[in-house]
Short mmCIF file of C-alpha atoms and ligand atoms in Angstrom, two decimals:
data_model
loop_
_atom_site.label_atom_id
_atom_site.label_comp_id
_atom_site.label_asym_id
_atom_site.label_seq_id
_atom_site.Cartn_x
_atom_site.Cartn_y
_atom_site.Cartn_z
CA UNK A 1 81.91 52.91 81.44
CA UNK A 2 81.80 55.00 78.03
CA UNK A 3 79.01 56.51 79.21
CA UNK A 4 80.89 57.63 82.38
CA UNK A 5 83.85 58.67 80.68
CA UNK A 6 81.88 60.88 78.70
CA UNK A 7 80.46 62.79 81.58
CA UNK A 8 83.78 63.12 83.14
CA UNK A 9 84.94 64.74 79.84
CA UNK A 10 82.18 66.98 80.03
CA UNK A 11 82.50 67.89 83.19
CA UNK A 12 86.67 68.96 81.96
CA UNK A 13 85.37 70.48 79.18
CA UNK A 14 81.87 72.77 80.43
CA UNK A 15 81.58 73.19 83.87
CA UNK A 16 84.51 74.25 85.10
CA UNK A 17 84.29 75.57 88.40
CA UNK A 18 84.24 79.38 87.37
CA UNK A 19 82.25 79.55 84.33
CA UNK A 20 79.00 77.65 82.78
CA UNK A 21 78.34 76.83 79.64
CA UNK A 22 75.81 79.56 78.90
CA UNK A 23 75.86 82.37 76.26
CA UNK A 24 75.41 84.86 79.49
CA UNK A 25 78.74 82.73 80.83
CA UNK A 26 80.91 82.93 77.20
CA UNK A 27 79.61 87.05 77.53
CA UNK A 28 81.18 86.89 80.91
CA UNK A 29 84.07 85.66 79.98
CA UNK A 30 84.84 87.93 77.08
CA UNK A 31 84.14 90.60 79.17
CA UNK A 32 86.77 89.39 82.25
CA UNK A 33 89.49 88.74 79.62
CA UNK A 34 88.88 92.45 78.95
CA UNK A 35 89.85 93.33 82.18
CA UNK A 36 92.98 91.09 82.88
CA UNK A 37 95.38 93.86 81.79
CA UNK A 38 93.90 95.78 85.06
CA UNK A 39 92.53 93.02 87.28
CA UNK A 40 94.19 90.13 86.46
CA UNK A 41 93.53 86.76 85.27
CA UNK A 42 90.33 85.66 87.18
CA UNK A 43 90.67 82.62 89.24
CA UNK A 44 88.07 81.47 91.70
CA UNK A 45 89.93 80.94 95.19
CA UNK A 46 88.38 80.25 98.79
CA UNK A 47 90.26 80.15 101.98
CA UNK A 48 90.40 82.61 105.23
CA UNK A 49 91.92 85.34 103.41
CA UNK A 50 89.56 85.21 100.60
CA UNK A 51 86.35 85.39 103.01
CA UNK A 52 87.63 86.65 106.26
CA UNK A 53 84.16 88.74 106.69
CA UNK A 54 82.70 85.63 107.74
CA UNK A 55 84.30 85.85 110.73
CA UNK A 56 82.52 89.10 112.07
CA UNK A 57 78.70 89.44 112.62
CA UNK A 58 76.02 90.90 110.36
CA UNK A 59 75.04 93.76 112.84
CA UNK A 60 78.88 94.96 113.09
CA UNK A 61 79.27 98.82 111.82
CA UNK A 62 81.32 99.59 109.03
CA UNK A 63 82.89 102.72 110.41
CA UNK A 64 83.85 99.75 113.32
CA UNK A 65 85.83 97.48 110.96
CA UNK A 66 89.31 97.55 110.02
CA UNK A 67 89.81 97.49 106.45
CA UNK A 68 93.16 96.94 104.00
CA UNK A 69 92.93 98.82 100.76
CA UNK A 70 95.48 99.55 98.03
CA UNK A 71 96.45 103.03 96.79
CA UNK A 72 96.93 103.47 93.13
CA UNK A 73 95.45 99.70 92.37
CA UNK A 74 95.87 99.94 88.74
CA UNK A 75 99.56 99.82 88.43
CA UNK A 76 100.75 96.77 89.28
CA UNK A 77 101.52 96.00 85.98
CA UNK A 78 103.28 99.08 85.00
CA UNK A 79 106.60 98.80 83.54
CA UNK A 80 108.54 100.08 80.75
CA UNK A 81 107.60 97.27 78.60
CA UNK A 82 103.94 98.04 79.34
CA UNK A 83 104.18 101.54 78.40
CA UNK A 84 106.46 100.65 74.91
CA UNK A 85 103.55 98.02 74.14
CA UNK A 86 100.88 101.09 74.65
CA UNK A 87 103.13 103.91 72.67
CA UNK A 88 100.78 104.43 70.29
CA UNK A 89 98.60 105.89 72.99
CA UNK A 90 101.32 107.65 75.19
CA UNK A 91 102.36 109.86 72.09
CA UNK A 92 98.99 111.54 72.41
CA UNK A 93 100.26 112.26 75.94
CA UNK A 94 102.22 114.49 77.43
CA UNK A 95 105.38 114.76 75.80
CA UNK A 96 107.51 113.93 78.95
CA UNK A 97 106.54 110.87 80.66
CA UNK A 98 109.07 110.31 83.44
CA UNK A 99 110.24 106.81 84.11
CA UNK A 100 107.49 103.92 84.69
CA UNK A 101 109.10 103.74 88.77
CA UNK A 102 107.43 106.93 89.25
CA UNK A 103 104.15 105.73 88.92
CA UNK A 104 104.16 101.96 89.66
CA UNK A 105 102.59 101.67 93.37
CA UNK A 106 101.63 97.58 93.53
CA UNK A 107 102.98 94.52 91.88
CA UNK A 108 99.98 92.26 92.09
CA UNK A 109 96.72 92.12 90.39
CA UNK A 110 93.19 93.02 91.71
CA UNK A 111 92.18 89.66 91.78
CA UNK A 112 95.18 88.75 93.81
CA UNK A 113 94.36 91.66 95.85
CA UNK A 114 90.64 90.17 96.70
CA UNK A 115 91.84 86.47 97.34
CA UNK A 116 94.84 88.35 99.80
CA UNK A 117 91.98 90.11 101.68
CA UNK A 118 92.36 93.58 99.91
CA UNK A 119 88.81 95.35 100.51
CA UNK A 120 89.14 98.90 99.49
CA UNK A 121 90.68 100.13 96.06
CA UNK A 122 91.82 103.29 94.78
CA UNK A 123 90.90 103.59 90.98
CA UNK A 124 92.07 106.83 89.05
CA UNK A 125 90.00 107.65 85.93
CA UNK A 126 89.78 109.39 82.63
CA UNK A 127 88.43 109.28 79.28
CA UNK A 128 90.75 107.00 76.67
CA UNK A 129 92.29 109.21 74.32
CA UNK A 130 89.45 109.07 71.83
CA UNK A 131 86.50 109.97 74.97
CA UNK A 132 84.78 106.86 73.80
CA UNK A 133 85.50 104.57 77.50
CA UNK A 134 86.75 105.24 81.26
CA UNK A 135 89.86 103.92 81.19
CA UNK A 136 92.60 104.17 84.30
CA UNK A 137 96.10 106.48 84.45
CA UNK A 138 98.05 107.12 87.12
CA UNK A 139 99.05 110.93 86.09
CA UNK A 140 100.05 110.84 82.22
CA UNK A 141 101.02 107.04 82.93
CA UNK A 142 98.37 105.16 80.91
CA UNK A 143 97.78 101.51 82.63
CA UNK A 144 95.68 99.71 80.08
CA UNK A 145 93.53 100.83 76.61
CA UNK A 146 91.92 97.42 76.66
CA UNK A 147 90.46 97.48 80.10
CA UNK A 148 87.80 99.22 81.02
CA UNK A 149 85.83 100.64 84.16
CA UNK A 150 83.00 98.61 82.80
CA UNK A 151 84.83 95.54 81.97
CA UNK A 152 86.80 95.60 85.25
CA UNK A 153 83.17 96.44 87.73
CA UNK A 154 82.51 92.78 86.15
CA UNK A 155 85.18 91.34 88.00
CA UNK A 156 84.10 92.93 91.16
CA UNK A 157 80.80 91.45 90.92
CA UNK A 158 81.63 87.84 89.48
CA UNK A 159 83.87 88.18 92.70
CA UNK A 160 81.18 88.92 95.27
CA UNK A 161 79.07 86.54 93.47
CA UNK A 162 81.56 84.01 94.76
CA UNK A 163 82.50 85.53 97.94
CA UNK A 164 79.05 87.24 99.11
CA UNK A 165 80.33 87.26 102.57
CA UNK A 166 82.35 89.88 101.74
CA UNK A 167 82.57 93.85 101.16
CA UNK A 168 84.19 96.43 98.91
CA UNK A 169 84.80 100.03 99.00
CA UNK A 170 85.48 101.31 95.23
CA UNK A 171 87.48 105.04 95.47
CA UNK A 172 86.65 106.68 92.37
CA UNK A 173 89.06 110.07 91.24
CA UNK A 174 89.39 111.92 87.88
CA UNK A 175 92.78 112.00 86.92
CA UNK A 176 93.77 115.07 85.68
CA UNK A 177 96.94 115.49 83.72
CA UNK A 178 96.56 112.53 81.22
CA UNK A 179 96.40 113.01 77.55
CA UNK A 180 97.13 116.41 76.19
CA UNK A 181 93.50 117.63 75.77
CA UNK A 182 91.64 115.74 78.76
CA UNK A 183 89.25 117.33 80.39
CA UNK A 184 86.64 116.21 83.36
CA UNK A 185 84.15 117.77 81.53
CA UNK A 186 79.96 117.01 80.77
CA UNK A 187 80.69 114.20 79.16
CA UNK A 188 82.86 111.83 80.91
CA UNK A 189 80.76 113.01 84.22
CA UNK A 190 77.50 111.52 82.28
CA UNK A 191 79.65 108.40 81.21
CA UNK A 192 80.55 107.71 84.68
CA UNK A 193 77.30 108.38 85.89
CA UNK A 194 75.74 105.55 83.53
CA UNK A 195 78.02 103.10 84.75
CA UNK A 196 77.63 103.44 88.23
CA UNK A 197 73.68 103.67 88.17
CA UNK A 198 73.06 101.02 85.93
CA UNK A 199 70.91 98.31 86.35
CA UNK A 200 73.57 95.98 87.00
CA UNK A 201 75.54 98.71 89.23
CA UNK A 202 72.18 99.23 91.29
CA UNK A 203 72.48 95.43 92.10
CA UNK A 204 76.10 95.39 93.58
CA UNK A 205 76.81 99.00 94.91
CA UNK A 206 75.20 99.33 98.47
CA UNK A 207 72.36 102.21 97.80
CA UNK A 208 72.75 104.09 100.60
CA UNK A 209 74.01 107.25 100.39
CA UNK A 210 76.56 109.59 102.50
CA UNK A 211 76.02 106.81 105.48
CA UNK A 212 77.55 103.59 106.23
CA UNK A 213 75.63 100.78 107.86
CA UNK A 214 76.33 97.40 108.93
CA UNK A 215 78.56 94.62 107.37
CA UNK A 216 75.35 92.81 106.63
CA UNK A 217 73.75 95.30 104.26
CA UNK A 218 76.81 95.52 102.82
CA UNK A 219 77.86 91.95 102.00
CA UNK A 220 78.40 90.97 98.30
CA UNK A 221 77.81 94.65 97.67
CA UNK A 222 80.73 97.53 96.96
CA UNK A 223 80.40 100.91 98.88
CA UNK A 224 81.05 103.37 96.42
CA UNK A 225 83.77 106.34 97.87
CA UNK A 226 83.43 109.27 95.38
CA UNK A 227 86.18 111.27 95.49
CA UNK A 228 84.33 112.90 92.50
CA UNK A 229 82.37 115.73 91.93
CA UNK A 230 79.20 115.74 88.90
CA UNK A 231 79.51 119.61 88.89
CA UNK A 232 79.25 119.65 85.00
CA UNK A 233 75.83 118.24 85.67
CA UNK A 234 72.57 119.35 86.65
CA UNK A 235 72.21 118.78 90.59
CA UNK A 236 69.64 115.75 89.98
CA UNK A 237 72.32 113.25 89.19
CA UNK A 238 74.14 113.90 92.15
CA UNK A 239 71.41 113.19 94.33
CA UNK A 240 70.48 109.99 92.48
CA UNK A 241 74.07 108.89 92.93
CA UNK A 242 74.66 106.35 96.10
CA UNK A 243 77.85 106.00 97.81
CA UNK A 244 79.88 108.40 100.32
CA UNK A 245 81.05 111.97 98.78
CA UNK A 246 84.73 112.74 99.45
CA UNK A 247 84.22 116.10 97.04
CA UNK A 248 88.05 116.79 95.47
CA UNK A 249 87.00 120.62 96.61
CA UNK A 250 87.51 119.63 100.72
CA UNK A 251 90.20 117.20 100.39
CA UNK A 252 93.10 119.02 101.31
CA UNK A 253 96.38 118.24 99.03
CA UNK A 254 99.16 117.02 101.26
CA UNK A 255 97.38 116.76 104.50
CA UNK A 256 98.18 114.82 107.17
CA UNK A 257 94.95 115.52 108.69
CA UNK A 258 92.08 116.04 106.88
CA UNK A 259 89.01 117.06 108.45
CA UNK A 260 85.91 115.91 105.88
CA UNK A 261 82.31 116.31 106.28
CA UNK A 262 80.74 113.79 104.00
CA UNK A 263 77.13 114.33 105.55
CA UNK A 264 76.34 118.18 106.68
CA UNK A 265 72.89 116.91 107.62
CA UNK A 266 73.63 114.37 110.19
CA UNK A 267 77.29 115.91 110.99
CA UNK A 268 79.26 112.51 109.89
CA UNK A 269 82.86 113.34 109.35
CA UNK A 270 85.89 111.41 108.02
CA UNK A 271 89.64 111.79 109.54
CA UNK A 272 91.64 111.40 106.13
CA UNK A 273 95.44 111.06 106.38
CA UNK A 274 96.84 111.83 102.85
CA UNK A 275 100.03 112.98 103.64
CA UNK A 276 101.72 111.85 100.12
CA UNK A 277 104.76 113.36 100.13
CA UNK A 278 106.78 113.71 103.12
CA UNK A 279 108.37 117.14 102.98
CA UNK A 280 111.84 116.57 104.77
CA UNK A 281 114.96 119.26 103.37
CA UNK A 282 115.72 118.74 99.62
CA UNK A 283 118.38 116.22 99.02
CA UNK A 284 117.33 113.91 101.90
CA UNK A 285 117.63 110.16 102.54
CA UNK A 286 115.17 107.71 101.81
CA UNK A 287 115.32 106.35 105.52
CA UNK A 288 114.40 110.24 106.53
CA UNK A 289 111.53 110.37 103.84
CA UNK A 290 110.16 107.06 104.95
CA UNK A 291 110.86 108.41 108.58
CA UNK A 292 108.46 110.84 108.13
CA UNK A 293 105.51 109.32 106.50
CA UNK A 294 106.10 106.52 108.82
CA UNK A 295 105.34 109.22 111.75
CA UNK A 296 102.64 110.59 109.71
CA UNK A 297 100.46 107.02 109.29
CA UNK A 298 101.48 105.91 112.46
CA UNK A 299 100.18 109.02 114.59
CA UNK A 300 96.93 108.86 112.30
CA UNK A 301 95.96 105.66 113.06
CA UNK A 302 96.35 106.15 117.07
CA UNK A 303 94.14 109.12 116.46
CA UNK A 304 91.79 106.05 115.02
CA UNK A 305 92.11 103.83 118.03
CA UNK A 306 91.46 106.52 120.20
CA UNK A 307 88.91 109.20 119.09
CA UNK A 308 86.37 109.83 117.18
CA UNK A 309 85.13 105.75 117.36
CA UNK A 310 81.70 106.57 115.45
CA UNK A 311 83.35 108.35 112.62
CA UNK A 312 85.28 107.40 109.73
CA UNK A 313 88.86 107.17 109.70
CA UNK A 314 90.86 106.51 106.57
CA UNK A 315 94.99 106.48 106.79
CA UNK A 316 96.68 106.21 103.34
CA UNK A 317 99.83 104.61 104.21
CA UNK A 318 101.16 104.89 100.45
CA UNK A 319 103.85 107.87 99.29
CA UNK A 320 106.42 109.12 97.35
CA UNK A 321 109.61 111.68 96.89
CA UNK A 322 110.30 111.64 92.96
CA UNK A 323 110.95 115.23 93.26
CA UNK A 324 113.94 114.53 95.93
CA UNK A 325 117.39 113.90 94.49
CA UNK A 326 117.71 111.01 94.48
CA UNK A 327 113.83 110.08 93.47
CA UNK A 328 111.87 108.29 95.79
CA UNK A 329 109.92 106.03 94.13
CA UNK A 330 106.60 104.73 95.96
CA UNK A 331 108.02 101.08 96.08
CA UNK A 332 111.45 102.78 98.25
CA UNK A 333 108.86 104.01 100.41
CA UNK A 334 106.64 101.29 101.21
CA UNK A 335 109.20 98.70 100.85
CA UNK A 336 112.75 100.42 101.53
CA UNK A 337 115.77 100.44 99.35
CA UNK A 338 117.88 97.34 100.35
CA UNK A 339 120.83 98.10 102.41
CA UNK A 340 120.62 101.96 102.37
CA UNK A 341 117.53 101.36 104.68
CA UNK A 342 118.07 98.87 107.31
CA UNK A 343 114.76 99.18 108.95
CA UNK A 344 112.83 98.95 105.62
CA UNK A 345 109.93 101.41 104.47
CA UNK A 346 107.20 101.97 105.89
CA UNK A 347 105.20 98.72 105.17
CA UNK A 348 108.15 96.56 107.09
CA UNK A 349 107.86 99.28 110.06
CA UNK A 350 104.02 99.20 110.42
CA UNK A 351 104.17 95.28 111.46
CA UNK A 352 105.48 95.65 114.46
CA UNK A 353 102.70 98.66 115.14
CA UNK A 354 100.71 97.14 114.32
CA UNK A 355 101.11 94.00 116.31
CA UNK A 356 100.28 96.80 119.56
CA UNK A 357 97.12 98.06 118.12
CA UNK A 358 95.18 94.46 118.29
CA UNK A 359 91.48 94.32 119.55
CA UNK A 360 91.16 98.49 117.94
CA UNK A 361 89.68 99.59 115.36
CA UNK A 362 92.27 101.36 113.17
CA UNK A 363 89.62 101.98 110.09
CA UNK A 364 90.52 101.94 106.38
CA UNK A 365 94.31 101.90 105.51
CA UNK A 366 95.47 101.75 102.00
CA UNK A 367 98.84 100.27 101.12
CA UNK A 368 101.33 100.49 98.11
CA UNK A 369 102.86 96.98 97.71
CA UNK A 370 100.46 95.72 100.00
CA UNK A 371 102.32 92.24 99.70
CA UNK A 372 105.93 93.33 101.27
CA UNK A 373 106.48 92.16 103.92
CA UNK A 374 104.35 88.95 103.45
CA UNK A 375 103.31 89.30 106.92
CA UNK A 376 101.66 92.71 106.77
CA UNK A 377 98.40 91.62 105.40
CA UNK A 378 97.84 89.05 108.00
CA UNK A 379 98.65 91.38 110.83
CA UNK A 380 95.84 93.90 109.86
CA UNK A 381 93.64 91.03 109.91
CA UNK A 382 94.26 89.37 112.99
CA UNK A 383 93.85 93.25 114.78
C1 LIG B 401 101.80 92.78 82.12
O1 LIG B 401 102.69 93.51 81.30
C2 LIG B 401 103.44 92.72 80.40
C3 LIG B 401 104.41 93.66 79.70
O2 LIG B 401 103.75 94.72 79.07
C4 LIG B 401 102.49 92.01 79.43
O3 LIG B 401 103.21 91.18 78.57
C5 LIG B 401 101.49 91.19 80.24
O4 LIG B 401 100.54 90.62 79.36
C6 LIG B 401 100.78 92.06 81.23
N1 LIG B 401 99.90 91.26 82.08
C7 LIG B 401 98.57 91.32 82.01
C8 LIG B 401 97.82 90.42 82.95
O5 LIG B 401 97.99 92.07 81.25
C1 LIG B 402 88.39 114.83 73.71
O1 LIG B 402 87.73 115.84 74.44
C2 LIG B 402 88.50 117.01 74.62
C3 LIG B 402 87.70 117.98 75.46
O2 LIG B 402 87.42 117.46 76.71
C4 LIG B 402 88.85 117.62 73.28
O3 LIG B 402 89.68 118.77 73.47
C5 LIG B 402 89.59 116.60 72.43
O4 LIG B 402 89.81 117.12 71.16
C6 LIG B 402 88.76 115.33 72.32
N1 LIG B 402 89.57 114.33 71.63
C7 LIG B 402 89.10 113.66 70.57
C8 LIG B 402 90.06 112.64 69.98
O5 LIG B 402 88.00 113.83 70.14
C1 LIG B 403 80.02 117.80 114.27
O1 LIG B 403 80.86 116.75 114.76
C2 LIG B 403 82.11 117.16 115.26
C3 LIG B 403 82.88 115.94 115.73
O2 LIG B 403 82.94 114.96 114.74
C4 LIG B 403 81.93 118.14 116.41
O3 LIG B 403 83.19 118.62 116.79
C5 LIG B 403 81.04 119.30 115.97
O4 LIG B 403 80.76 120.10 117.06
C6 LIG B 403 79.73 118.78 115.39
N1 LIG B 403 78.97 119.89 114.84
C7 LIG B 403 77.64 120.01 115.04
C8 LIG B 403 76.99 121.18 114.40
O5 LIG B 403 77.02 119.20 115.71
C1 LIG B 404 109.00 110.75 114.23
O1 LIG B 404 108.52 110.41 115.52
C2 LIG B 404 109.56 110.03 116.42
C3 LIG B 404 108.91 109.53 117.69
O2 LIG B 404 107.86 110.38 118.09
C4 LIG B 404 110.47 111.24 116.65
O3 LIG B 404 111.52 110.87 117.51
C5 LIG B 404 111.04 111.71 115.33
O4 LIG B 404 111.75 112.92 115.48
C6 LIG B 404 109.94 111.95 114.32
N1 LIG B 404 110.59 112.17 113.04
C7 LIG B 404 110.10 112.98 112.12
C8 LIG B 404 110.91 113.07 110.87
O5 LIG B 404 109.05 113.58 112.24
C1 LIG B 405 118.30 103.31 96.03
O1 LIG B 405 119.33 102.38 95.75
C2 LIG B 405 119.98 102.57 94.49
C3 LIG B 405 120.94 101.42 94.30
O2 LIG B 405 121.66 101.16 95.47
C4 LIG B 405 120.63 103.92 94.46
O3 LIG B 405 121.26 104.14 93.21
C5 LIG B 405 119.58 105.00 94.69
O4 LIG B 405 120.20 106.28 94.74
C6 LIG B 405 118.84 104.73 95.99
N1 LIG B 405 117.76 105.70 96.12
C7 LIG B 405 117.45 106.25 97.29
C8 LIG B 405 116.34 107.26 97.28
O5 LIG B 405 117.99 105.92 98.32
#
């Protein structure tokens, strides 16, 4: 009976389900908790939505699936009381930060993200204002000093360690305009480049470069999107770095079509829709705004179902008007603005779409409050 009891507390007390009781497992730990103020508080979950890869077949083709990504992932947690508790930091900053709405594009955390079925993630990177670690912005808005692109890459893989059915694409961008004196210069480029060719890195980011194969090379793996260039770098490390090159230099701002050539060699394009802000007369509605970046992602992700079905395509669906009076924040476009918008933003008028696009492949699609309406998610994944 003691002996029983004992066992049971042991079991409460060491294993639980997440983490062992080894030094490797307190490391891991220490490292997660690093990362909560950009991924969240890890929490092991299974279900469909956590591990609905397993329902498509190792051969299928990347380029084939459909895939729901969030734009901007690091600001969920961005309010004004994040950036008062991080003021410090945001003095060495620009000296006018407009207000947090601006820059605030989700409302859940990674980890909520990956148990939802999120697959792709948009991460926007700089140096910390002392060049020491790769921290995430979005603009001047600094997200976290704690968290790190190291710490959080942990929580990607303690995630496919417990989900290896699954795949992630990773977007990587410098963000310019962040602290006063930033620069993407030699030596964040190296910094970044150690990270993502580490030891560990070479174990969970697919090694294959400029090409995407099939779900099952890819599962329990991230597919590395580099919308970064090394060009402070000697030409070696860009060849030794995996993943698909979206250089910043061909990436047109504003586009609603975007024409890419990722591999010159073998001719593989990608049909980008990164139309970010809709450009309807100054002084215009939020219903007209969303209006037109609903037209936008809409007509780009017919193009998907219809041409092109051996190449990329990948539809941002997020946007924003701050510069219209009044602002439009990202969260009015993707979610609407109460009663001024009847029809909602564009999240709200993509279900229904949606709903006439199923058996097609669509492609990637990122999302800005992916979670509104709750039914959004679960009609890209039935497609
Ligand atoms: C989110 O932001 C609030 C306010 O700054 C903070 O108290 C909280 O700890 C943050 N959450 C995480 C997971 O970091
Ligand atoms: C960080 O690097 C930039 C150049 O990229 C430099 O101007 C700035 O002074 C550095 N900041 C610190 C705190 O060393
Ligand atoms: C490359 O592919 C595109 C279609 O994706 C095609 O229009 C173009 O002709 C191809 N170019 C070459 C050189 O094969
Ligand atoms: C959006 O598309 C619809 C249907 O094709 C069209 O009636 C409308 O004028 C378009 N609106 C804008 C703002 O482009
Ligand atoms: C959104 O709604 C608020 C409150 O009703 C209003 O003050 C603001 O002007 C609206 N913004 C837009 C872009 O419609």
């Amino acid at each position: 009976m003691l002996a029983s009891l004992l066992s049971l507390a042991m079991v409460a007390t060491w294993a639980s389900p997440v983490f062992s009781s080894s030094l490797e497992s307190f490391a891991l730990k220490k490292v997660l908790a690093d990362a909560t103020p950009i991924f969240g508080n890890y929490v092991k979950e299974t279900g469909s939505k956590a591990e609905w890869m397993k329902n498509y077949k190792d051969d299928t083709q990347l380029i084939h699936m459909n895939i729901p990504g969030t734009h901007d992932s690091a600001t969920w947690n961005y309010s004004q009381a994040t950036r008062t508790s991080l003021l410090g930091i945001t003095d060495l900053n620009q000296v006018t930060v407009p207000v947090p709405e601006t820059f605030r594009c989700q409302e859940l955390s990674w980890i909520d993200m990956l148990n939802r079925g999120i697959r792709a993630f948009d991460l926007r990177y700089a140096f910390d204002p002392t060049n020491t670690t790769i921290i995430f912005y979005h603009s001047e808005a600094l997200l976290s000093e704690i968290a790190t692109l190291d710490d959080v890459l942990f929580g990607f893989y303690k995630w496919l360690d417990d989900h290896p059915s699954e795949t992630l694409f990773l977007s990587l961008q410098y963000e310019g305009s962040t602290a006063k004196y930033a620069s993407n210069d030699a030596s964040i480029q190296l910094k970044l480049f150690n990270t993502l060719t580490s030891p560990v890195a070479q174990k969970y980011f697919v090694q294959k470069k400029n090409e995407l194969g099939t779900l099952g090379e890819a599962r329990g793996k991230i597919t590395l999107m580099r919308r970064f260039d090394l060009d402070q770098l000697a030409d070696s490390y860009t060849a030794a770095m995996p993943g698909l090159h979206f250089s910043p230099s061909l990436w047109t701002d504003n586009d609603p079509n975007i024409v890419l050539t990722y591999n010159e060699e073998k001719n593989l394009t990608a049909y980008i829709e990164d139309y970010y802000e809709p450009t309807p007369p100054a002084g215009s509605t939020a219903t007209e705004n969303i209006q037109w970046k609903y037209n936008a992602t809409s007509s780009h992700i017919v193009k998907a179902t219809i041409e092109h079905p051996d190449s990329l395509f990948w539809t941002w669906a997020s946007s924003e008007n701050t510069d219209n009076v009044p602002p439009v924040w990202p969260k009015i476009m993707a979610v609407g603005n109460g009663t001024l918008t009847p029809q909602g933003g564009v999240n709200q008028r993509l279900v229904p779409f949606l709903k006439e696009q199923k058996g097609k492949r669509i492609g990637i699609v990122m999302f800005d409050y992916f979670d509104v309406p709750s039914d959004l998610i679960d009609e890209f994944l039935s497609l």
